């Protein structure tokens, strides 16, 4: 940015004062809150977030410095639940990200499945490419089994999220198949669970302290179960025997 376009020191100072004012308003709203979903608190929060973001940008543009805090954007937070009190149907939306860490392992596993299940494997060689191998493996194994055995398939886990939405009535058969992840009403989300490496540094847990263990998230318990069910390499580096995939 050129010097002519840079904010002045006075503009940065004014933005800092705006943060202080917004902080005071937020605290006052919290102290006067009328309930868990008090709109005054939400409005004060949004004003504080906007003031902090403006200050952070001006501070960086003028002094090449940043603030030490982060405020989640409004789009990251779910609105208050407004769905049915006694839903007759739910939908579970799951996203799991993976890195193809060992393509040769992925291909080898897919080729084993192809050779065992399909007589035309030698001619078609569907599992000879990474996209083809993914199609074979995700067609043969349930997603939960792949999640629990991801290392066996040459995959490395990334972020994952699970959303549970509620509805008065179940959708008609085939109604959403053309666009399964569109038109999600965020006010119908009953709960969501996120797993990400960015949470690893939030807090350290002392495994010898029972009080700390109470705060282990369910995702950590799921990871333990996944590790227990995973066919990882043994100490000699040899690949474990492939388990039967019952479908």
XYZ file of C-alpha atoms in Angstrom, residues 11 33 58 71 74 81 96 129 176 195 211 213 237-238 242:
15
model
C -7.498 7.230 12.374
C -28.735 -9.840 29.878
C -5.984 0.001 10.229
C -13.285 -12.931 16.929
C -21.100 -14.075 12.270
C -32.385 -23.245 17.350
C -14.559 -35.507 6.514
C -5.574 -44.341 -10.768
C -33.055 -33.968 -2.125
C -12.777 -31.783 14.833
C -10.643 -32.935 36.515
C -10.082 -35.630 31.816
C 6.724 -51.894 8.812
C 4.692 -54.708 7.273
C -6.896 -56.877 5.064
